[in-house]
XYZ file of C-alpha atoms in Angstrom:
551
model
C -19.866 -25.033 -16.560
C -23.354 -26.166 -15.554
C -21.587 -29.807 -15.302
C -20.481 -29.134 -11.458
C -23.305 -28.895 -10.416
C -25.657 -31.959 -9.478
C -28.625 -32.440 -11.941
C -31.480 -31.989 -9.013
C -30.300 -27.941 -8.266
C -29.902 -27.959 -12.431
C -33.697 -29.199 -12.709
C -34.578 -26.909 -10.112
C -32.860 -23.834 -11.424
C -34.485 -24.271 -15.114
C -37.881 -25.357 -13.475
C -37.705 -21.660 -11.645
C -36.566 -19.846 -14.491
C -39.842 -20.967 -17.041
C -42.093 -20.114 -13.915
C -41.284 -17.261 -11.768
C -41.555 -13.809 -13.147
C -37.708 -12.914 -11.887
C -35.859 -15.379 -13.865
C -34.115 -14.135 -17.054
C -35.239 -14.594 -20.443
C -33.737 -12.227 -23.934
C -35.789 -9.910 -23.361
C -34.452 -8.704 -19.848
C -31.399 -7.201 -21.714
C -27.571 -7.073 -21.611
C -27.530 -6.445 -17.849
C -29.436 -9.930 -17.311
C -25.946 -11.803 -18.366
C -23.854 -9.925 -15.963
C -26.077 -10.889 -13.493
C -26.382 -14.624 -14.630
C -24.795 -17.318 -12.387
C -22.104 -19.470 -14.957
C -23.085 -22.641 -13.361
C -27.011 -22.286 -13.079
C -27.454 -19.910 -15.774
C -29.911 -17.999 -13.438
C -29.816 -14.848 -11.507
C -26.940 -14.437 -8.643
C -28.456 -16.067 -5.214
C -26.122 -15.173 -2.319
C -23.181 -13.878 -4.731
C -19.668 -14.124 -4.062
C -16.686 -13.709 -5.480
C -13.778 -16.173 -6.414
C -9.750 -14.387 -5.645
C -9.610 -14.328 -10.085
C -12.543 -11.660 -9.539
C -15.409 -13.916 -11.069
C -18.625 -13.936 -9.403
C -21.009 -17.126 -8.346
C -24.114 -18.237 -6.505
C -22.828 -19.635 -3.036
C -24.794 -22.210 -2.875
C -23.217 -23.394 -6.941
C -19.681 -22.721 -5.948
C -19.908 -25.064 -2.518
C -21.681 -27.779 -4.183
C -18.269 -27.227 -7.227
C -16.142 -27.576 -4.220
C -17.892 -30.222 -2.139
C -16.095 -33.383 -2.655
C -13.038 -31.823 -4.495
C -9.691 -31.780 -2.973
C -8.618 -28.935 -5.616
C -11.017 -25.365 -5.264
C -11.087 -24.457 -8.555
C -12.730 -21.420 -10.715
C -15.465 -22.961 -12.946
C -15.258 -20.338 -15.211
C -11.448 -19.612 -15.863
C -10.143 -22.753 -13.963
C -7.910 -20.975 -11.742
C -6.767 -23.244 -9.103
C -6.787 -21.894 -5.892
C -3.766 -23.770 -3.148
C -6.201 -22.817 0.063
C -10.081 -22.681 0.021
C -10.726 -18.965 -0.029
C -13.123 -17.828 2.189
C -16.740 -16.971 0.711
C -17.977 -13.549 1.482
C -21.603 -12.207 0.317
C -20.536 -9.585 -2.328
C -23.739 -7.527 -0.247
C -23.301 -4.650 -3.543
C -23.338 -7.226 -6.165
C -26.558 -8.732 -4.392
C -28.395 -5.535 -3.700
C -28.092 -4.889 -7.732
C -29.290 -8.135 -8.047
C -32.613 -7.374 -5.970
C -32.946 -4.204 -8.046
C -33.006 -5.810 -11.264
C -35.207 -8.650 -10.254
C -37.627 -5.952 -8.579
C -37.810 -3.815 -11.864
C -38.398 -6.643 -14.423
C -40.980 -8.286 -11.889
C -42.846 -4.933 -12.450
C -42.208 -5.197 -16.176
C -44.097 -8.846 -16.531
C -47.830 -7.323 -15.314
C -50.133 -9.774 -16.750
C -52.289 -8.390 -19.675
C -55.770 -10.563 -20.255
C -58.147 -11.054 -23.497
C -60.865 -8.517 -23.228
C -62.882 -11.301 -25.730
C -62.737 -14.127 -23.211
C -66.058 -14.654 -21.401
C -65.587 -16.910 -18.641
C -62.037 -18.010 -17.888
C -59.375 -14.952 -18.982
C -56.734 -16.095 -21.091
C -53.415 -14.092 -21.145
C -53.440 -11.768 -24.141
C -51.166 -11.961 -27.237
C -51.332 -8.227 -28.198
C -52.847 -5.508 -28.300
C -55.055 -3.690 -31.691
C -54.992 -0.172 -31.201
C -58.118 0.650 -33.511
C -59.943 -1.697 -32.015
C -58.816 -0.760 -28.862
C -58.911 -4.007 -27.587
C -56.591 -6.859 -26.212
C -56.924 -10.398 -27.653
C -55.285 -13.842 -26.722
C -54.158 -16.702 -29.175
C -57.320 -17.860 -30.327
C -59.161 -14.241 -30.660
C -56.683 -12.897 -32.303
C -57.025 -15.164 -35.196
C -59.560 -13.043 -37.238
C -56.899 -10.201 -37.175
C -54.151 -13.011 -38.834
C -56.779 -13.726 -41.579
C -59.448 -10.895 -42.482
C -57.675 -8.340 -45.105
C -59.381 -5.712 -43.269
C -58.091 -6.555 -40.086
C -54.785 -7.274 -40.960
C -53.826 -3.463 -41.574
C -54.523 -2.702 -37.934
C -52.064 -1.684 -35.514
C -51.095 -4.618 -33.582
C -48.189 -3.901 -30.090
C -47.441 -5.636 -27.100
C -50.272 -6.216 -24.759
C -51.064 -3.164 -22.648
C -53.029 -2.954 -19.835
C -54.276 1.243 -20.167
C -55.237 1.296 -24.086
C -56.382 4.770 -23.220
C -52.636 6.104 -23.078
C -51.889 4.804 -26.584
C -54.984 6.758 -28.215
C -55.609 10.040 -29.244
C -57.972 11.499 -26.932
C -59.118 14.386 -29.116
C -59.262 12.394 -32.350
C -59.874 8.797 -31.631
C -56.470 7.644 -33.703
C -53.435 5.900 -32.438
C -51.091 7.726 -30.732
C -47.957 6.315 -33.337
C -46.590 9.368 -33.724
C -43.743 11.325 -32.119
C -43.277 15.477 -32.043
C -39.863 16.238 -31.344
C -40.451 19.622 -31.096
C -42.838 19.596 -28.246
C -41.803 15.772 -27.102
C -45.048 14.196 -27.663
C -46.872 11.658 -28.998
C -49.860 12.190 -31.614
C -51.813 10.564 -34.168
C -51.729 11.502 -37.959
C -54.967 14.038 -37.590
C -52.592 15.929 -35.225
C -49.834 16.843 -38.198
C -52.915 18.628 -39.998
C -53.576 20.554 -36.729
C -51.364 21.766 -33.872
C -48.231 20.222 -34.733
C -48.680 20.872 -38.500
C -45.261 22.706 -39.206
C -43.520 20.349 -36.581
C -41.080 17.953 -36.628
C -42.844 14.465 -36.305
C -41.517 10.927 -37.441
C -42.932 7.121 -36.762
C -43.324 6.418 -33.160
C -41.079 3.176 -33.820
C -38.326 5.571 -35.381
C -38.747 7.462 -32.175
C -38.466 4.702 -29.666
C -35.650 2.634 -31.852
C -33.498 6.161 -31.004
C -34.759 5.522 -27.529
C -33.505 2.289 -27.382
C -30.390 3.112 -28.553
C -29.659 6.201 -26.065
C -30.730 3.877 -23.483
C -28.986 0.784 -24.443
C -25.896 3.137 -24.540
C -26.652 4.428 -20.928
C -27.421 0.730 -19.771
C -24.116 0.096 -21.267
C -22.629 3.135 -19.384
C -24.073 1.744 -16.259
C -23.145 -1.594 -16.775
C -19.460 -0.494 -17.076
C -20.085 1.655 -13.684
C -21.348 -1.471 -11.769
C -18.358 -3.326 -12.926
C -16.199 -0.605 -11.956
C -17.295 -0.690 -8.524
C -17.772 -4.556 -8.081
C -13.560 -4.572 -8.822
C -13.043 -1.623 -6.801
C -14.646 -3.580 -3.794
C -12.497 -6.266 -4.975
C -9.884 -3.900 -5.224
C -9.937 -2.864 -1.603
C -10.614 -6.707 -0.336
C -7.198 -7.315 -2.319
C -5.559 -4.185 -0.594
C -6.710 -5.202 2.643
C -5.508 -9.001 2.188
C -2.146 -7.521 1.083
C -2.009 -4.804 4.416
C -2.849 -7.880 6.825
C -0.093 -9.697 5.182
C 2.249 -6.909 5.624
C 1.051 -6.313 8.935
C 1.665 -10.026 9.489
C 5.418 -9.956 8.147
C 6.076 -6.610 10.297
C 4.630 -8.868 13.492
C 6.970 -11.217 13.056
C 9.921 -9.104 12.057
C 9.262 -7.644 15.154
C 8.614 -10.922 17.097
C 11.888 -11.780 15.038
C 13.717 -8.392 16.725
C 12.776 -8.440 20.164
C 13.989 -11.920 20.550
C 17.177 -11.479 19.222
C 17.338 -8.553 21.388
C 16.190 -10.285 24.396
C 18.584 -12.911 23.921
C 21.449 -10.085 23.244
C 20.231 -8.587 26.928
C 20.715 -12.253 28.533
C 23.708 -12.783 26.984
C 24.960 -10.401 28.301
C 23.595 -10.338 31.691
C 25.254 -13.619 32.023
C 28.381 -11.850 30.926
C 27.743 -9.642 33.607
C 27.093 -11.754 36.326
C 30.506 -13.637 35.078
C 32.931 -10.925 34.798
C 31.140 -9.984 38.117
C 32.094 -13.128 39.281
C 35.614 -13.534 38.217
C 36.362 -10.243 39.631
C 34.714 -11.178 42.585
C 37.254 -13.817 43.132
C 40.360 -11.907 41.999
C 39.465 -9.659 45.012
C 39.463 -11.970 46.990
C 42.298 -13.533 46.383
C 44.046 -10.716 45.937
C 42.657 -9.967 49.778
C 44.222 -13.317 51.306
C 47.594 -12.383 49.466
C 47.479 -8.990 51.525
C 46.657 -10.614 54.706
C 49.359 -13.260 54.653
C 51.548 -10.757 53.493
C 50.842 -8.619 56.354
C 50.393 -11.152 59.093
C 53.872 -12.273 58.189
C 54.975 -8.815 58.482
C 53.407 -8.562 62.019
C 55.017 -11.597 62.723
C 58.518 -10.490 61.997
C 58.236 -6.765 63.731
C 57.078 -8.442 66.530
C 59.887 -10.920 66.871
C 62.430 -7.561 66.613
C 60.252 -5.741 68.723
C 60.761 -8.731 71.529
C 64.302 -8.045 70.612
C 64.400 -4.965 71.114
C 62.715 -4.942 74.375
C 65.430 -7.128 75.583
C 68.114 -4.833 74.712
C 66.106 -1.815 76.210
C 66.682 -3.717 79.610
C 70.357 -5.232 79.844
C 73.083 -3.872 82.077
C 75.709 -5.301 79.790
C 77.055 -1.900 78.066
C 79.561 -3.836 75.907
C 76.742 -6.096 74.258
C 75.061 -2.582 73.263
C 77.631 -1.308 71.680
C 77.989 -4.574 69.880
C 74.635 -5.041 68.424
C 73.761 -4.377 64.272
C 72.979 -1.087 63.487
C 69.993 -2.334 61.166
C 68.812 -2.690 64.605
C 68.733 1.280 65.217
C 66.112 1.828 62.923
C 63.074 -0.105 61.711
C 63.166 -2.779 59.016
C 61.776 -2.323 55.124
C 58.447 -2.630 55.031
C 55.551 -2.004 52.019
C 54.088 1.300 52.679
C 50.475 0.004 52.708
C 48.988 3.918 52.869
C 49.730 3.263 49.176
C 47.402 0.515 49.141
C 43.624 1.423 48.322
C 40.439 -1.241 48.806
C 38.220 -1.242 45.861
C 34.551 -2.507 47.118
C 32.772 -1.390 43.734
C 33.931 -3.912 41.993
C 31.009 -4.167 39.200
C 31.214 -0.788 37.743
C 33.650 -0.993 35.108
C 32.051 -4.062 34.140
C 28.683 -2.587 33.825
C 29.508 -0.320 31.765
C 31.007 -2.113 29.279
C 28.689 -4.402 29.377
C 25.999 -1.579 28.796
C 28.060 -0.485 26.179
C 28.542 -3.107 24.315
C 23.977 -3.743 24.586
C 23.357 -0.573 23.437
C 25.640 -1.259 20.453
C 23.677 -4.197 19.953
C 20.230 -2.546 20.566
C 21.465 0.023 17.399
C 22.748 -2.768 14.991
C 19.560 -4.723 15.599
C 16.847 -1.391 15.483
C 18.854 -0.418 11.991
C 18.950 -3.636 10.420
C 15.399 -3.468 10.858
C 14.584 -0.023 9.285
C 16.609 -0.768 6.712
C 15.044 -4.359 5.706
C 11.235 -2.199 6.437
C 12.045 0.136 3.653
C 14.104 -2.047 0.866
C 10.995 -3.523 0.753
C 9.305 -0.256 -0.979
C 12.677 -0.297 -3.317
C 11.260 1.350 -6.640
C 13.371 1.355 -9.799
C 14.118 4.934 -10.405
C 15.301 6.352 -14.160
C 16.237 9.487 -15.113
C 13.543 11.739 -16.969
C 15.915 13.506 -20.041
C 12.849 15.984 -20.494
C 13.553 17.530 -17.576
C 17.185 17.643 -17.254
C 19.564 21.002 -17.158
C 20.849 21.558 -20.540
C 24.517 21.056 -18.827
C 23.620 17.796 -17.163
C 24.888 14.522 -19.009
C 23.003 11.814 -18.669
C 24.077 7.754 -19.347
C 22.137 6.100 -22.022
C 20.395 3.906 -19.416
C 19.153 7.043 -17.641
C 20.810 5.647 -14.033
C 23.919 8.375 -14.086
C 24.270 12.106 -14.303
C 26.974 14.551 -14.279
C 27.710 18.298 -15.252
C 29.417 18.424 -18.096
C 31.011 22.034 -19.577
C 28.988 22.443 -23.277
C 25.554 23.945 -22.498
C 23.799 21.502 -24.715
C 21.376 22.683 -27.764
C 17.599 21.144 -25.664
C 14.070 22.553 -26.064
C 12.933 25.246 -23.552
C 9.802 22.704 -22.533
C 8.305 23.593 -19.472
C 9.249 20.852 -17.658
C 13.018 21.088 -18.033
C 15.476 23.517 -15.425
C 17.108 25.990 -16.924
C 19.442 27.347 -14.246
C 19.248 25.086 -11.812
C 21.065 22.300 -12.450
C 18.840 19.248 -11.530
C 17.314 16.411 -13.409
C 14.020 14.192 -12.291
C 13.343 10.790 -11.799
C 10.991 9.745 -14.712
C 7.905 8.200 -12.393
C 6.239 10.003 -9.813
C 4.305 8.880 -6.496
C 1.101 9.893 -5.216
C 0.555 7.411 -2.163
C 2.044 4.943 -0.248
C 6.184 4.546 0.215
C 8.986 4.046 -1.998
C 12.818 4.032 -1.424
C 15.642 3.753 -3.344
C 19.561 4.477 -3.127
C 21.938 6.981 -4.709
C 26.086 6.625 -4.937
C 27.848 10.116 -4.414
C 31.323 8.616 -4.059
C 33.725 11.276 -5.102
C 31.504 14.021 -5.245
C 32.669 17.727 -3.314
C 29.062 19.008 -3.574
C 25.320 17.347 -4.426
C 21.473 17.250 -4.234
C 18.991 14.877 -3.194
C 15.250 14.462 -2.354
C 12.227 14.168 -3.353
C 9.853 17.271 -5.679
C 5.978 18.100 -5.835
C 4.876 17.792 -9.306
C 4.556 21.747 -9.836
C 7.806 23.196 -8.697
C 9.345 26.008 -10.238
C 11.805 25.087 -12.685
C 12.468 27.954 -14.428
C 14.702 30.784 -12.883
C 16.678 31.247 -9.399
C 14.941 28.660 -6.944
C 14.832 28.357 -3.281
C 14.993 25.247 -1.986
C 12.654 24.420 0.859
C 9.667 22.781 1.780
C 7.402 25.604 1.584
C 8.371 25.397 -2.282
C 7.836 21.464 -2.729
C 11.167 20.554 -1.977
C 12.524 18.083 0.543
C 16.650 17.640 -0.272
C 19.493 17.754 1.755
C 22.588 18.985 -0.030
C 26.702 18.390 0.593
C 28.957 21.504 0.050
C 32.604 21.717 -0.182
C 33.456 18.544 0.343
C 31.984 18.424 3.775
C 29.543 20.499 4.684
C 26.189 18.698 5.058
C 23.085 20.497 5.206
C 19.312 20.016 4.881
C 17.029 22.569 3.343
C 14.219 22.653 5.746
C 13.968 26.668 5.235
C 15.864 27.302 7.257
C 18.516 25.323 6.441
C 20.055 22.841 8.818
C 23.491 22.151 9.452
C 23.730 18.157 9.962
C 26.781 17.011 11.535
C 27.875 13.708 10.732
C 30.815 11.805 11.599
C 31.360 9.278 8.264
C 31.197 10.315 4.517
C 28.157 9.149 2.865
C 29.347 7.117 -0.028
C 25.882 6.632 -0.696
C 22.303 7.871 0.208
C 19.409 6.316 0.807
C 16.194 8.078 0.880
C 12.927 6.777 1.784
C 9.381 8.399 1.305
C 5.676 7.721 3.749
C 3.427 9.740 1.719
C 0.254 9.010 4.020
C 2.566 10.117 6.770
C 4.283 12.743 5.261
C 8.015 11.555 5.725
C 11.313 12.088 3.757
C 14.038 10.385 5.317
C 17.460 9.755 4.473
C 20.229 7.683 5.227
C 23.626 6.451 5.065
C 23.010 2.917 3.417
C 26.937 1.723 4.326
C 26.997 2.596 8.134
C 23.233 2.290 8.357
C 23.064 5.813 9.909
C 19.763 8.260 9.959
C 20.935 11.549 7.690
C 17.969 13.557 8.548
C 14.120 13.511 8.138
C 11.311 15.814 7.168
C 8.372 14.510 9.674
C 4.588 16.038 9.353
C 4.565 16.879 5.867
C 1.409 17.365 3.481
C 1.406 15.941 0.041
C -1.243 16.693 -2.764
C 0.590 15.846 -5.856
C 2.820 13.278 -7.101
C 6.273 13.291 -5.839
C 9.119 13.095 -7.872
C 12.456 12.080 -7.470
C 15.168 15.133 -7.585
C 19.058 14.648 -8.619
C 21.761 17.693 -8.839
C 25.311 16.812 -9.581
C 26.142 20.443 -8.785
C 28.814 22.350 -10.950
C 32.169 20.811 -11.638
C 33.975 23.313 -10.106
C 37.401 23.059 -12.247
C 36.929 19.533 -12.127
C 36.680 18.836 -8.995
C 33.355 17.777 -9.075
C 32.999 15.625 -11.733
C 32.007 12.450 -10.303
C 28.521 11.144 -11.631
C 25.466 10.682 -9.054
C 24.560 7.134 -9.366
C 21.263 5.533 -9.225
C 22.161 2.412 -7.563
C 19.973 -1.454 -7.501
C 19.127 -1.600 -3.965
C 20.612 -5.061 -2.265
């Protein structure tokens, strides 16, 4: 892959490599490679790490990426839409320094003992002469018969450790017994009855332990270098769902603030009109009145005239209508309504809050489809009266007690059945039909419930359920049990699960109603999902319990 990068850093790299003591070379091991750089071939500088999980010097993956419109891996050749943005992977780099730090320490320089004037680095080491030699002093050791049967290692730079101090022989070989190293004179003396074998035998075991731990380690580091990518994944996805609820929300309040002007302009409009019909109805009274004033005052004048004549005749004459006063609208009958908003407000204030509740549940519900989990039936665990459909999504009670094994995990008087995957963090929902059903079960189980037996049902036993009896009696077992009262039918449940926050909540997925919730709860083991058809009772219980695909 060294091809992306430009041939002065490729120069420079190998140019490093042949003379610093850090760079790698075969005999730094396996861990070398998983520290090696794909495009320079050297040790990590500055490493980061690439969204595929592969790991690169900064400085080689920018100069990949620096006149490309496409970012893409130079290892697997992932192509990435949006440049990601490059982190120092700070653990990956502090291994890095450790490494480099050790096998600096492992290169000390070892010089010819032989040389007089300029030292020369040695070649090895000949433990009976006790003495280091380079390239050109070593030469009578290559040739001489003599010399060639000498013990020739590595150069050392303490020839005292590798000899015998008591018998003036090479230390080449090993006492298992008292984990030591000693020369042959020593298996005639102290460690004659012990068990001693070639130093080289010794180390090659060595080797092999400790290439087995190095690969043990290796494993380790790469175990934690993903969990750190891990978490960096977890945290992208969290700030992405964080994101999404932000703008649901965003998404919420302004269709709720636009639902509150809506209908303050419905207000102020009905407020209006009514305004208006008052008033009109106000002018209507007043002409109706003044014209009423007008006529009793024209028989009033009338009457005053009469009241003062002489002529007896014309009295006697006149129209008895006149006797007694005319007709009129009895206007005690007739109230005056100043509040003329109130009626209005509170329909109007009706008909928000109705739209506040619509809007709040159509955003719980679309919060938790989105932990939807696809629930099956575990047939291990099932009552040996339960029946359950061959694509383990429906169970009823059927009236044959069924031939099972007695395993540990199934109920044997209880007649529930549980889902087949359990949970041991974050949420999950998912939906159950109980159409036609007199009585029922549902919830959620800890892993080690009781199974075997008479049960109560409660949290205090690892059970979180709410229950229907006799057609309609709703209850939740929160020991003690709570009556719920609810004014429509489920005709099917919902039931969503926080297990950070400890919550159990269920629901009525048709009317979008809240059932009931078990708030402040502490988990420890997986939860698992728990389904009881109940008895048939003479058949009228016999509908199924149905997991349903959640819309």
């Amino acid at each position: 892959m060294a091809e992306h990068l430009p041939t002065s850093t490729k120069l420079t790299r190998r140019q490093s490599m042949e003379k610093t003591p850090s760079s790698m070379s075969s005999s730094s091991g396996p861990l070398a490679e998983e520290l090696q750089c794909s495009v320079c071939l050297d040790v990590f500088t500055d490493p980061v790490s690439t969204p595929c999980g592969h790991n690169f010097c900064k400085n080689c993956l920018n100069q990949c990426w620096k006149n490309s419109q496409n970012c893409i891996c130079p290892l697997c050749k992932e192509t990435f839409s949006k440049r990601p943005d490059l982190k120092i992977n700070t653990a990956l780099r502090q291994v890095v320094q450790l490494f480099q730090e050790k096998f600096s320490l492992s290169k000390t320089e070892v010089l010819c003992d032989i040389c007089d004037e300029r030292k020369i680095k040695a070649l090895k080491t000949c433990l009976m002469c006790q003495t280091s030699y380079c390239k050109t002093h070593l030469e009578p050791h290559q040739r001489v018969l003599s010399l060639k049967k000498h013990k020739l290692m590595d150069p050392v730079e303490n020839i005292n450790d590798y000899i015998c101090q008591k018998h003036e022989r090479p230390l080449d070989l090993f006492c298992r017994d008292d984990q030591t190293r000693v020369c042959v004179f020593c298996t005639d003396g102290d460690h004659k009855t012990h068990n001693t074998v070639a130093l080289e035998e010794e180390s090659k075991e060595k080797k092999t332990q400790l290439m087995k731990t190095q690969k043990d380690m290796q494993h380790m580091i790469q175990d934690r270098i993903k969990k750190i990518q891990d978490i960096k994944h977890s945290a992208e996805l969290r700030k992405k769902s964080t994101e999404q609820e932000k703008a649901a929300n965003v998404e919420l309040f302004s269709a709720l603030m636009q639902s509150i002007e809506r209908c303050q302009a419905e207000l102020l409009e009905m407020m209006e009109e009514k305004q208006k019909a008052a008033e009109k109805q106000d002018e209507e009274l007043i002409q109706e009145l003044q014209q009423e004033i007008t006529e009793l005052t024209m028989r009033n004048t009338e009457l005053d005239h009469l009241l003062h004549t002489e002529d007896h005749l014309h009295l006697l004459q006149i129209d008895p209508a006149l006797c007694s006063p005319p007709h009129t609208r009895n206007w005690s009958e007739i109230s005056m309504n100043t509040d003329v908003s109130v009626e209005t407000l509170r329909r109007a204030l009706t008909q928000l809050q109705e739209t506040l509740d619509e809007k709040l549940s159509q955003t719980v519900f679309r919060r938790m489809k989105q932990y939807a989990v696809d629930v099956m039936l575990d047939p291990d665990t099932a009552h040996p009266y339960l029946i359950l459909s061959d694509d383990g999504k429906q169970v009823r009670t059927g009236d044959i007690k069924q031939m099972l094994p007695n395993n540990p995990e199934r109920f044997d008087i209880c007649p529930g059945v549980l889902g087949k995957e359990g949970f041991s963090s974050g949420r999950f929902y998912f939906e159950v039909q109980v159409m036609g059903k007199t009585d029922w079960d549902l919830g959620v189980v800890r892993q080690s419930i009781n199974r075997k037996g008479k049960i109560t049902v409660s949290p205090k036993n690892g059970f979180w359920t709410v229950a229907l009896r006799n057609e309609n009696e709703y209850r939740a077992w929160a020991g003690p049990s709570v009556s719920l009262s609810l004014s429509v039918k489920p005709q099917k449940v919902g039931v969503f699960v926080d297990y950070e926050e400890g919550l159990v909540s269920f629901y009525d997925v048709e009317s979008r109603s809240h059932i009931y919730s078990f708030t402040g709860q502490s988990f420890t083991e997986k939860l698992y999902p728990l389904f009881s058809p109940c008895p048939s009772h003479k058949g009228k219980n016999v509908a199924p319990l149905i997991i349903s695909p959640v819309k």
